[in-house]
mmCIF file of C-alpha atoms in Angstrom:
data_model
loop_
_atom_site.group_PDB
_atom_site.id
_atom_site.type_symbol
_atom_site.label_atom_id
_atom_site.label_comp_id
_atom_site.label_asym_id
_atom_site.label_seq_id
_atom_site.Cartn_x
_atom_site.Cartn_y
_atom_site.Cartn_z
ATOM 1 C CA MET A 1 -66.004 121.263 -100.535
ATOM 2 C CA ALA A 2 -67.615 124.404 -102.105
ATOM 3 C CA GLY A 3 -71.108 123.358 -102.408
ATOM 4 C CA LEU A 4 -70.318 120.834 -105.503
ATOM 5 C CA PHE A 5 -70.418 117.121 -105.351
ATOM 6 C CA GLU A 6 -66.825 115.441 -104.714
ATOM 7 C CA SER A 7 -66.209 111.805 -105.242
ATOM 8 C CA ALA A 8 -66.231 109.896 -101.777
ATOM 9 C CA GLY A 9 -64.789 106.621 -103.552
ATOM 10 C CA GLY A 10 -66.358 103.861 -105.243
ATOM 11 C CA GLY A 11 -69.087 105.854 -107.596
ATOM 12 C CA SER A 12 -70.228 107.402 -104.223
ATOM 13 C CA ALA A 13 -70.285 111.140 -103.808
ATOM 14 C CA ALA A 14 -70.450 113.869 -100.955
ATOM 15 C CA ILE A 15 -71.562 117.545 -101.204
ATOM 16 C CA ALA A 16 -71.424 120.188 -98.427
ATOM 17 C CA LEU A 17 -74.784 122.202 -98.328
ATOM 18 C CA ASP A 18 -75.473 125.208 -96.432
ATOM 19 C CA GLU A 19 -79.098 125.788 -94.695
ATOM 20 C CA LEU A 20 -80.154 127.920 -97.724
ATOM 21 C CA GLU A 21 -79.091 125.571 -100.900
ATOM 22 C CA ALA A 22 -80.380 122.793 -99.029
ATOM 23 C CA SER A 23 -83.793 124.691 -98.413
ATOM 24 C CA ILE A 24 -83.961 125.710 -102.225
ATOM 25 C CA LEU A 25 -82.987 122.326 -103.529
ATOM 26 C CA ARG A 26 -85.673 120.914 -101.447
ATOM 27 C CA SER A 27 -88.210 123.200 -102.513
ATOM 28 C CA LEU A 28 -87.600 122.758 -106.132
ATOM 29 C CA GLU A 29 -87.784 118.826 -105.738
ATOM 30 C CA VAL A 30 -91.142 119.056 -103.781
ATOM 31 C CA GLN A 31 -92.471 121.212 -106.792
ATOM 32 C CA MET A 32 -91.275 118.470 -109.143
ATOM 33 C CA LEU A 33 -93.248 116.159 -107.120
ATOM 34 C CA GLU A 34 -96.314 118.000 -107.686
ATOM 35 C CA LEU A 35 -95.633 118.801 -111.346
ATOM 36 C CA ILE A 36 -95.339 115.130 -111.727
ATOM 37 C CA GLY A 37 -98.237 113.626 -109.805
ATOM 38 C CA PRO A 38 -99.537 110.224 -110.447
ATOM 39 C CA GLY A 39 -100.324 111.253 -113.899
ATOM 40 C CA PRO A 40 -103.943 110.874 -115.769
ATOM 41 C CA GLY A 41 -105.184 107.484 -114.872
ATOM 42 C CA GLY A 42 -102.161 106.891 -112.600
ATOM 43 C CA ASP A 43 -103.910 106.628 -109.320
ATOM 44 C CA ALA A 44 -104.848 102.835 -108.763
ATOM 45 C CA GLY A 45 -105.530 103.317 -105.234
ATOM 46 C CA ASP A 46 -104.208 100.609 -102.855
ATOM 47 C CA ASP A 47 -104.673 97.558 -105.060
ATOM 48 C CA PRO A 48 -101.401 96.298 -106.150
ATOM 49 C CA LEU A 49 -103.033 94.182 -108.984
ATOM 50 C CA ALA A 50 -104.871 97.253 -110.721
ATOM 51 C CA ALA A 51 -101.356 99.107 -110.387
ATOM 52 C CA LEU A 52 -99.709 96.335 -112.113
ATOM 53 C CA PHE A 53 -102.318 96.273 -115.142
ATOM 54 C CA ALA A 54 -103.252 100.043 -115.039
ATOM 55 C CA GLU A 55 -102.645 101.902 -118.663
ATOM 56 C CA GLY A 56 -101.122 105.432 -118.702
ATOM 57 C CA PRO A 57 -102.270 108.164 -120.825
ATOM 58 C CA SER A 58 -102.141 108.042 -124.698
ATOM 59 C CA GLU A 59 -101.596 111.472 -125.318
ATOM 60 C CA ALA A 60 -98.453 113.642 -124.639
ATOM 61 C CA PRO A 61 -99.090 116.124 -121.802
ATOM 62 C CA ALA A 62 -100.129 119.621 -122.510
ATOM 63 C CA ASP A 63 -97.960 121.280 -120.456
ATOM 64 C CA PRO A 64 -94.517 122.213 -122.098
ATOM 65 C CA ALA A 65 -92.236 120.836 -119.031
ATOM 66 C CA LEU A 66 -94.018 117.524 -118.767
ATOM 67 C CA ALA A 67 -93.856 117.042 -122.549
ATOM 68 C CA ARG A 68 -90.180 117.593 -122.152
ATOM 69 C CA LEU A 69 -90.187 115.065 -119.111
ATOM 70 C CA PHE A 70 -92.153 112.804 -121.051
ATOM 71 C CA PRO A 71 -91.474 112.742 -124.793
ATOM 72 C CA ASP A 72 -93.126 111.135 -127.761
ATOM 73 C CA ALA A 73 -90.938 107.859 -128.167
ATOM 74 C CA TYR A 74 -91.851 107.902 -132.039
ATOM 75 C CA GLY A 75 -92.268 110.375 -134.651
ATOM 76 C CA ASP A 76 -90.485 113.266 -136.109
ATOM 77 C CA PRO A 77 -91.436 116.585 -135.041
ATOM 78 C CA GLU A 78 -90.505 117.687 -138.730
ATOM 79 C CA LYS A 79 -93.479 115.424 -139.897
ATOM 80 C CA PRO A 80 -96.179 115.806 -137.634
ATOM 81 C CA ASP A 81 -98.844 114.085 -140.169
ATOM 82 C CA ASP A 82 -97.194 111.041 -139.358
ATOM 83 C CA ALA A 83 -100.279 108.616 -138.317
ATOM 84 C CA GLU A 84 -98.341 105.572 -138.028
ATOM 85 C CA ALA A 85 -95.853 107.162 -135.900
ATOM 86 C CA ARG A 86 -98.427 108.815 -133.733
ATOM 87 C CA GLU A 87 -100.204 105.730 -133.204
ATOM 88 C CA ALA A 88 -96.818 104.024 -132.295
ATOM 89 C CA ALA A 89 -96.198 106.792 -129.582
ATOM 90 C CA ARG A 90 -99.701 106.587 -128.127
ATOM 91 C CA GLU A 91 -99.228 102.822 -127.832
ATOM 92 C CA PHE A 92 -95.889 103.294 -126.276
ATOM 93 C CA ARG A 93 -96.916 105.945 -123.623
ATOM 94 C CA ARG A 94 -99.961 104.176 -122.665
ATOM 95 C CA TYR A 95 -97.715 101.189 -121.380
ATOM 96 C CA THR A 96 -94.682 103.177 -119.885
ATOM 97 C CA GLU A 97 -95.616 106.472 -118.794
ATOM 98 C CA LEU A 98 -96.811 105.506 -115.592
ATOM 99 C CA ASP A 99 -93.635 103.607 -114.774
ATOM 100 C CA LEU A 100 -91.552 106.516 -115.864
ATOM 101 C CA ARG A 101 -93.440 109.025 -113.790
ATOM 102 C CA ALA A 102 -93.180 106.762 -110.724
ATOM 103 C CA ARG A 103 -89.301 106.514 -111.398
ATOM 104 C CA LYS A 104 -89.093 110.270 -111.586
ATOM 105 C CA ARG A 105 -91.158 110.535 -108.357
ATOM 106 C CA GLU A 106 -88.820 108.079 -106.413
ATOM 107 C CA ASP A 107 -85.755 110.169 -107.633
ATOM 108 C CA ALA A 108 -87.320 113.397 -106.218
ATOM 109 C CA LEU A 109 -88.410 111.672 -103.371
ATOM 110 C CA GLN A 110 -84.830 110.465 -102.870
ATOM 111 C CA VAL A 111 -83.065 113.839 -102.815
ATOM 112 C CA VAL A 112 -85.947 115.235 -100.377
ATOM 113 C CA ARG A 113 -85.466 112.346 -98.173
ATOM 114 C CA ALA A 114 -81.549 113.121 -97.966
ATOM 115 C CA LEU A 115 -82.240 116.955 -97.623
ATOM 116 C CA ASP A 116 -84.505 116.072 -94.850
ATOM 117 C CA GLY A 117 -82.068 114.241 -93.185
ATOM 118 C CA LEU A 118 -79.751 117.120 -92.527
ATOM 119 C CA GLY A 119 -82.701 118.320 -90.170
ATOM 120 C CA GLY A 120 -83.552 121.462 -91.907
ATOM 121 C CA GLU A 121 -79.813 122.716 -91.567
ATOM 122 C CA GLY A 122 -77.044 122.545 -93.819
ATOM 123 C CA GLY A 123 -74.379 119.835 -93.771
ATOM 124 C CA VAL A 124 -72.775 117.304 -95.591
ATOM 125 C CA LEU A 125 -74.582 114.660 -97.475
ATOM 126 C CA LYS A 126 -72.883 111.390 -98.384
ATOM 127 C CA LEU A 127 -74.449 109.790 -101.128
ATOM 128 C CA ALA A 128 -73.973 106.016 -101.870
ATOM 129 C CA ALA A 129 -73.376 104.875 -105.741
ATOM 130 C CA ALA A 130 -77.121 103.990 -106.292
ATOM 131 C CA ASP A 131 -78.407 106.959 -104.743
ATOM 132 C CA CYS A 132 -76.074 109.052 -106.829
ATOM 133 C CA LEU A 133 -77.894 107.857 -109.930
ATOM 134 C CA ARG A 134 -81.156 108.689 -108.530
ATOM 135 C CA TRP A 135 -79.877 112.349 -107.635
ATOM 136 C CA LEU A 136 -78.686 112.557 -111.442
ATOM 137 C CA GLY A 137 -81.908 111.610 -112.606
ATOM 138 C CA ALA A 138 -83.681 114.370 -110.125
ATOM 139 C CA LEU A 139 -81.106 117.132 -110.902
ATOM 140 C CA ASN A 140 -81.686 116.500 -114.752
ATOM 141 C CA ASP A 141 -85.554 116.506 -114.355
ATOM 142 C CA LEU A 142 -85.411 119.858 -112.506
ATOM 143 C CA ARG A 143 -83.030 121.469 -115.090
ATOM 144 C CA LEU A 144 -84.987 120.334 -118.087
ATOM 145 C CA THR A 145 -88.189 121.584 -116.508
ATOM 146 C CA LEU A 146 -86.452 124.713 -115.731
ATOM 147 C CA GLY A 147 -85.082 125.002 -119.089
ATOM 148 C CA VAL A 148 -88.686 124.899 -120.583
ATOM 149 C CA ARG A 149 -90.024 127.399 -118.281
ATOM 150 C CA LEU A 150 -87.363 129.511 -119.207
ATOM 151 C CA GLU A 151 -87.632 128.763 -122.926
ATOM 152 C CA VAL A 152 -83.724 128.324 -123.045
ATOM 153 C CA ALA A 153 -82.482 127.062 -126.454
ATOM 154 C CA GLU A 154 -79.055 125.514 -126.410
ATOM 155 C CA GLU A 155 -77.719 128.107 -128.648
ATOM 156 C CA ASP A 156 -78.311 130.967 -126.393
ATOM 157 C CA GLU A 157 -77.687 129.369 -123.043
ATOM 158 C CA GLN A 158 -74.638 131.747 -122.695
ATOM 159 C CA GLY A 159 -76.965 134.785 -122.612
ATOM 160 C CA LEU A 160 -78.415 133.665 -119.312
ATOM 161 C CA TYR A 161 -74.998 134.512 -117.636
ATOM 162 C CA ASP A 162 -75.593 138.315 -118.891
ATOM 163 C CA LEU A 163 -79.221 138.736 -117.794
ATOM 164 C CA PRO A 164 -79.513 141.996 -115.455
ATOM 165 C CA ASP A 165 -80.301 141.924 -111.956
ATOM 166 C CA THR A 166 -83.681 143.760 -112.703
ATOM 167 C CA ASP A 167 -84.785 140.709 -114.858
ATOM 168 C CA GLU A 168 -87.653 139.008 -113.145
ATOM 169 C CA ARG A 169 -86.108 135.520 -114.703
ATOM 170 C CA LYS A 170 -83.023 136.121 -112.695
ATOM 171 C CA PRO A 171 -83.618 133.699 -109.793
ATOM 172 C CA LEU A 172 -84.773 130.872 -111.859
ATOM 173 C CA VAL A 173 -81.711 131.345 -114.315
ATOM 174 C CA MET A 174 -79.362 131.030 -111.043
ATOM 175 C CA ALA A 175 -81.337 128.023 -109.856
ATOM 176 C CA TYR A 176 -80.945 126.623 -113.608
ATOM 177 C CA LEU A 177 -77.099 127.288 -113.765
ATOM 178 C CA TRP A 178 -76.712 126.129 -110.420
ATOM 179 C CA LEU A 179 -78.375 122.906 -111.023
ATOM 180 C CA GLY A 180 -76.236 122.548 -113.948
ATOM 181 C CA ALA A 181 -73.006 122.906 -111.937
ATOM 182 C CA LEU A 182 -74.588 120.374 -109.326
ATOM 183 C CA GLN A 183 -75.052 117.790 -112.309
ATOM 184 C CA GLU A 184 -71.854 118.428 -113.824
ATOM 185 C CA SER A 185 -69.926 117.884 -110.465
ATOM 186 C CA LEU A 186 -72.040 114.890 -109.612
ATOM 187 C CA LEU A 187 -71.004 113.067 -112.849
ATOM 188 C CA GLU A 188 -67.255 114.222 -112.257
ATOM 189 C CA ALA A 189 -67.672 112.618 -108.664
ATOM 190 C CA ILE A 190 -69.098 109.346 -109.597
ATOM 191 C CA ALA A 191 -66.762 108.709 -112.377
ATOM 192 C CA ASP A 192 -63.652 109.197 -110.384
#
């Protein structure tokens, strides 16, 4: 293994991470957990009944990264004056965003827990098939967030490889590209 996922059979995967790679990935996921948070109105406390009937926010997040992770379900960005679509998007968000946030938190926590299992050192992680899907979600969320922060557009992604070492974005770009390689290798591993 060369720091990318390989098939472990039956939809499962394995990856060898050195201590630095594990630390960076864990740090990124912890930051993702902080970014996602419970969301507005999403902390129902210890009351499971209140959590079951809690309504989420009706407006899209102001943070562009959160808006990318929790996009409007209805509407055409080319037609921002479509009142009917905006109302449908608000209603959909109100009843789905808290669950989506919870799933994204669980995905990130799955990665953190698996990395914690390495005991702060590098090693080989073996993921069961169900865990692979959570990892895919967590890696995708990280990559989307970094893409927004870096203002990456699909047509200029190739330019990321040509950044000079003195560019202050270089560490984030390297993480963005590495996460893409991890994501792609995991997809290939579970498809085998």
